[in-house]
Amino acid sequence: MVWSVEFDLAASRELSRLDPKVARPILTFLNERVALLDNPHGIGEALKGFRL
């Protein structure tokens, strides 16, 4: 199964504020690596540290 990556309005604004040299690798990773996985959760790990 192929996933699609969608951004809400706030995320789109934040991404557009980034320098294109920074934003492009982020978009490439999401569209070419994460979206093509059967289980996109498999490449992430749980956050570690103090809980607020």
PDB file of N, CA and C in Angstrom:
ATOM      1  N   MET A   1       0.838  -1.176   0.000  1.00  0.00           N
ATOM      2  CA  MET A   1       0.000   0.000   0.000  1.00  0.00           C
ATOM      3  C   MET A   1       0.884   1.241   0.000  1.00  0.00           C
ATOM      4  N   VAL A   2       0.517   2.207  -0.789  1.00  0.00           N
ATOM      5  CA  VAL A   2       1.263   3.456  -0.863  1.00  0.00           C
ATOM      6  C   VAL A   2       0.462   4.530  -0.128  1.00  0.00           C
ATOM      7  N   TRP A   3       1.139   5.267   0.715  1.00  0.00           N
ATOM      8  CA  TRP A   3       0.517   6.329   1.489  1.00  0.00           C
ATOM      9  C   TRP A   3       0.654   7.650   0.753  1.00  0.00           C
ATOM     10  N   SER A   4      -0.189   8.587   1.077  1.00  0.00           N
ATOM     11  CA  SER A   4      -0.011   9.943   0.552  1.00  0.00           C
ATOM     12  C   SER A   4       0.307  10.860   1.726  1.00  0.00           C
ATOM     13  N   VAL A   5       1.130  11.826   1.461  1.00  0.00           N
ATOM     14  CA  VAL A   5       1.528  12.773   2.498  1.00  0.00           C
ATOM     15  C   VAL A   5       0.763  14.065   2.248  1.00  0.00           C
ATOM     16  N   GLU A   6       0.009  14.482   3.245  1.00  0.00           N
ATOM     17  CA  GLU A   6      -0.752  15.726   3.148  1.00  0.00           C
ATOM     18  C   GLU A   6      -0.350  16.633   4.302  1.00  0.00           C
ATOM     19  N   PHE A   7      -0.306  17.922   4.044  1.00  0.00           N
ATOM     20  CA  PHE A   7       0.058  18.900   5.059  1.00  0.00           C
ATOM     21  C   PHE A   7      -1.148  19.768   5.373  1.00  0.00           C
ATOM     22  N   ASP A   8      -1.339  20.050   6.654  1.00  0.00           N
ATOM     23  CA  ASP A   8      -2.388  21.011   6.985  1.00  0.00           C
ATOM     24  C   ASP A   8      -1.848  22.417   6.724  1.00  0.00           C
ATOM     25  N   LEU A   9      -2.711  23.401   6.845  1.00  0.00           N
ATOM     26  CA  LEU A   9      -2.343  24.766   6.483  1.00  0.00           C
ATOM     27  C   LEU A   9      -1.160  25.285   7.304  1.00  0.00           C
ATOM     28  N   ALA A  10      -1.160  25.007   8.595  1.00  0.00           N
ATOM     29  CA  ALA A  10      -0.063  25.485   9.453  1.00  0.00           C
ATOM     30  C   ALA A  10       1.265  24.849   9.048  1.00  0.00           C
ATOM     31  N   ALA A  11       1.256  23.563   8.752  1.00  0.00           N
ATOM     32  CA  ALA A  11       2.489  22.883   8.340  1.00  0.00           C
ATOM     33  C   ALA A  11       2.976  23.414   6.995  1.00  0.00           C
ATOM     34  N   SER A  12       2.055  23.676   6.088  1.00  0.00           N
ATOM     35  CA  SER A  12       2.437  24.228   4.787  1.00  0.00           C
ATOM     36  C   SER A  12       3.088  25.596   4.939  1.00  0.00           C
ATOM     37  N   ARG A  13       2.536  26.403   5.826  1.00  0.00           N
ATOM     38  CA  ARG A  13       3.133  27.729   6.072  1.00  0.00           C
ATOM     39  C   ARG A  13       4.540  27.602   6.638  1.00  0.00           C
ATOM     40  N   GLU A  14       4.699  26.728   7.622  1.00  0.00           N
ATOM     41  CA  GLU A  14       6.019  26.544   8.230  1.00  0.00           C
ATOM     42  C   GLU A  14       7.026  26.034   7.204  1.00  0.00           C
ATOM     43  N   LEU A  15       6.601  25.103   6.370  1.00  0.00           N
ATOM     44  CA  LEU A  15       7.490  24.555   5.347  1.00  0.00           C
ATOM     45  C   LEU A  15       7.870  25.622   4.326  1.00  0.00           C
ATOM     46  N   SER A  16       6.921  26.481   3.973  1.00  0.00           N
ATOM     47  CA  SER A  16       7.217  27.535   2.997  1.00  0.00           C
ATOM     48  C   SER A  16       8.162  28.591   3.563  1.00  0.00           C
ATOM     49  N   ARG A  17       8.251  28.700   4.880  1.00  0.00           N
ATOM     50  CA  ARG A  17       9.157  29.663   5.504  1.00  0.00           C
ATOM     51  C   ARG A  17      10.595  29.162   5.553  1.00  0.00           C
ATOM     52  N   LEU A  18      10.769  27.880   5.360  1.00  0.00           N
ATOM     53  CA  LEU A  18      12.117  27.319   5.375  1.00  0.00           C
ATOM     54  C   LEU A  18      12.856  27.680   4.095  1.00  0.00           C
ATOM     55  N   ASP A  19      14.160  27.719   4.201  1.00  0.00           N
ATOM     56  CA  ASP A  19      14.994  27.904   3.024  1.00  0.00           C
ATOM     57  C   ASP A  19      14.761  26.722   2.083  1.00  0.00           C
ATOM     58  N   PRO A  20      14.660  26.954   0.776  1.00  0.00           N
ATOM     59  CA  PRO A  20      14.425  25.843  -0.156  1.00  0.00           C
ATOM     60  C   PRO A  20      15.456  24.719  -0.055  1.00  0.00           C
ATOM     61  N   LYS A  21      16.695  25.053   0.298  1.00  0.00           N
ATOM     62  CA  LYS A  21      17.722  24.016   0.449  1.00  0.00           C
ATOM     63  C   LYS A  21      17.437  23.116   1.639  1.00  0.00           C
ATOM     64  N   VAL A  22      16.671  23.601   2.594  1.00  0.00           N
ATOM     65  CA  VAL A  22      16.291  22.814   3.766  1.00  0.00           C
ATOM     66  C   VAL A  22      14.978  22.079   3.508  1.00  0.00           C
ATOM     67  N   ALA A  23      14.031  22.761   2.885  1.00  0.00           N
ATOM     68  CA  ALA A  23      12.701  22.186   2.656  1.00  0.00           C
ATOM     69  C   ALA A  23      12.734  21.032   1.657  1.00  0.00           C
ATOM     70  N   ARG A  24      13.550  21.140   0.630  1.00  0.00           N
ATOM     71  CA  ARG A  24      13.577  20.119  -0.422  1.00  0.00           C
ATOM     72  C   ARG A  24      13.928  18.731   0.105  1.00  0.00           C
ATOM     73  N   PRO A  25      14.984  18.567   0.918  1.00  0.00           N
ATOM     74  CA  PRO A  25      15.278  17.227   1.445  1.00  0.00           C
ATOM     75  C   PRO A  25      14.167  16.675   2.345  1.00  0.00           C
ATOM     76  N   ILE A  26      13.496  17.544   3.072  1.00  0.00           N
ATOM     77  CA  ILE A  26      12.388  17.090   3.915  1.00  0.00           C
ATOM     78  C   ILE A  26      11.271  16.531   3.045  1.00  0.00           C
ATOM     79  N   LEU A  27      10.886  17.273   2.024  1.00  0.00           N
ATOM     80  CA  LEU A  27       9.824  16.825   1.121  1.00  0.00           C
ATOM     81  C   LEU A  27      10.226  15.568   0.366  1.00  0.00           C
ATOM     82  N   THR A  28      11.474  15.507  -0.067  1.00  0.00           N
ATOM     83  CA  THR A  28      11.956  14.320  -0.770  1.00  0.00           C
ATOM     84  C   THR A  28      11.881  13.097   0.126  1.00  0.00           C
ATOM     85  N   PHE A  29      12.308  13.222   1.367  1.00  0.00           N
ATOM     86  CA  PHE A  29      12.253  12.108   2.307  1.00  0.00           C
ATOM     87  C   PHE A  29      10.814  11.645   2.514  1.00  0.00           C
ATOM     88  N   LEU A  30       9.915  12.575   2.741  1.00  0.00           N
ATOM     89  CA  LEU A  30       8.523  12.203   2.991  1.00  0.00           C
ATOM     90  C   LEU A  30       7.880  11.553   1.771  1.00  0.00           C
ATOM     91  N   ASN A  31       8.124  12.103   0.595  1.00  0.00           N
ATOM     92  CA  ASN A  31       7.469  11.599  -0.615  1.00  0.00           C
ATOM     93  C   ASN A  31       8.122  10.355  -1.199  1.00  0.00           C
ATOM     94  N   GLU A  32       9.426  10.229  -1.074  1.00  0.00           N
ATOM     95  CA  GLU A  32      10.117   9.104  -1.705  1.00  0.00           C
ATOM     96  C   GLU A  32      10.435   7.966  -0.749  1.00  0.00           C
ATOM     97  N   ARG A  33      10.469   8.221   0.544  1.00  0.00           N
ATOM     98  CA  ARG A  33      10.773   7.158   1.507  1.00  0.00           C
ATOM     99  C   ARG A  33       9.554   6.776   2.328  1.00  0.00           C
ATOM    100  N   VAL A  34       8.968   7.740   2.994  1.00  0.00           N
ATOM    101  CA  VAL A  34       7.874   7.456   3.925  1.00  0.00           C
ATOM    102  C   VAL A  34       6.604   7.047   3.190  1.00  0.00           C
ATOM    103  N   ALA A  35       6.235   7.771   2.152  1.00  0.00           N
ATOM    104  CA  ALA A  35       4.973   7.508   1.460  1.00  0.00           C
ATOM    105  C   ALA A  35       4.956   6.152   0.764  1.00  0.00           C
ATOM    106  N   LEU A  36       6.099   5.595   0.449  1.00  0.00           N
ATOM    107  CA  LEU A  36       6.153   4.333  -0.286  1.00  0.00           C
ATOM    108  C   LEU A  36       6.169   3.106   0.611  1.00  0.00           C
ATOM    109  N   LEU A  37       6.254   3.297   1.908  1.00  0.00           N
ATOM    110  CA  LEU A  37       6.330   2.169   2.834  1.00  0.00           C
ATOM    111  C   LEU A  37       4.955   1.576   3.109  1.00  0.00           C
ATOM    112  N   ASP A  38       4.923   0.279   3.386  1.00  0.00           N
ATOM    113  CA  ASP A  38       3.678  -0.351   3.810  1.00  0.00           C
ATOM    114  C   ASP A  38       3.291   0.127   5.202  1.00  0.00           C
ATOM    115  N   ASN A  39       4.288   0.308   6.060  1.00  0.00           N
ATOM    116  CA  ASN A  39       4.044   0.780   7.418  1.00  0.00           C
ATOM    117  C   ASN A  39       5.014   1.923   7.710  1.00  0.00           C
ATOM    118  N   PRO A  40       4.596   3.174   7.501  1.00  0.00           N
ATOM    119  CA  PRO A  40       5.522   4.287   7.706  1.00  0.00           C
ATOM    120  C   PRO A  40       5.974   4.450   9.150  1.00  0.00           C
ATOM    121  N   HIS A  41       5.263   3.850  10.098  1.00  0.00           N
ATOM    122  CA  HIS A  41       5.676   3.936  11.495  1.00  0.00           C
ATOM    123  C   HIS A  41       6.944   3.113  11.753  1.00  0.00           C
ATOM    124  N   GLY A  42       7.260   2.204  10.854  1.00  0.00           N
ATOM    125  CA  GLY A  42       8.387   1.304  11.046  1.00  0.00           C
ATOM    126  C   GLY A  42       9.747   1.973  11.023  1.00  0.00           C
ATOM    127  N   ILE A  43       9.870   3.146  10.416  1.00  0.00           N
ATOM    128  CA  ILE A  43      11.184   3.785  10.336  1.00  0.00           C
ATOM    129  C   ILE A  43      11.401   4.807  11.444  1.00  0.00           C
ATOM    130  N   GLY A  44      10.381   5.034  12.263  1.00  0.00           N
ATOM    131  CA  GLY A  44      10.516   5.997  13.353  1.00  0.00           C
ATOM    132  C   GLY A  44      10.796   5.298  14.663  1.00  0.00           C
ATOM    133  N   GLU A  45      11.147   6.061  15.658  1.00  0.00           N
ATOM    134  CA  GLU A  45      11.284   5.512  17.003  1.00  0.00           C
ATOM    135  C   GLU A  45      10.597   6.448  17.980  1.00  0.00           C
ATOM    136  N   ALA A  46      10.270   5.911  19.109  1.00  0.00           N
ATOM    137  CA  ALA A  46       9.603   6.700  20.139  1.00  0.00           C
ATOM    138  C   ALA A  46      10.529   7.799  20.644  1.00  0.00           C
ATOM    139  N   LEU A  47       9.945   8.917  20.994  1.00  0.00           N
ATOM    140  CA  LEU A  47      10.731  10.006  21.559  1.00  0.00           C
ATOM    141  C   LEU A  47      11.222   9.614  22.939  1.00  0.00           C
ATOM    142  N   LYS A  48      12.386  10.124  23.288  1.00  0.00           N
ATOM    143  CA  LYS A  48      12.968   9.814  24.589  1.00  0.00           C
ATOM    144  C   LYS A  48      13.234  11.108  25.330  1.00  0.00           C
ATOM    145  N   GLY A  49      13.246  11.036  26.610  1.00  0.00           N
ATOM    146  CA  GLY A  49      13.543  12.220  27.402  1.00  0.00           C
ATOM    147  C   GLY A  49      12.501  12.421  28.477  1.00  0.00           C
ATOM    148  N   PHE A  50      12.564  13.577  29.085  1.00  0.00           N
ATOM    149  CA  PHE A  50      11.654  13.878  30.176  1.00  0.00           C
ATOM    150  C   PHE A  50      10.268  14.182  29.640  1.00  0.00           C
ATOM    151  N   ARG A  51       9.293  13.697  30.345  1.00  0.00           N
ATOM    152  CA  ARG A  51       7.913  13.947  29.960  1.00  0.00           C
ATOM    153  C   ARG A  51       7.455  15.233  30.638  1.00  0.00           C
ATOM    154  N   LEU A  52       6.808  16.105  29.911  1.00  0.00           N
ATOM    155  CA  LEU A  52       6.341  17.375  30.486  1.00  0.00           C
ATOM    156  C   LEU A  52       5.034  17.184  31.202  1.00  0.00           C
TER     157      LEU A  52
END
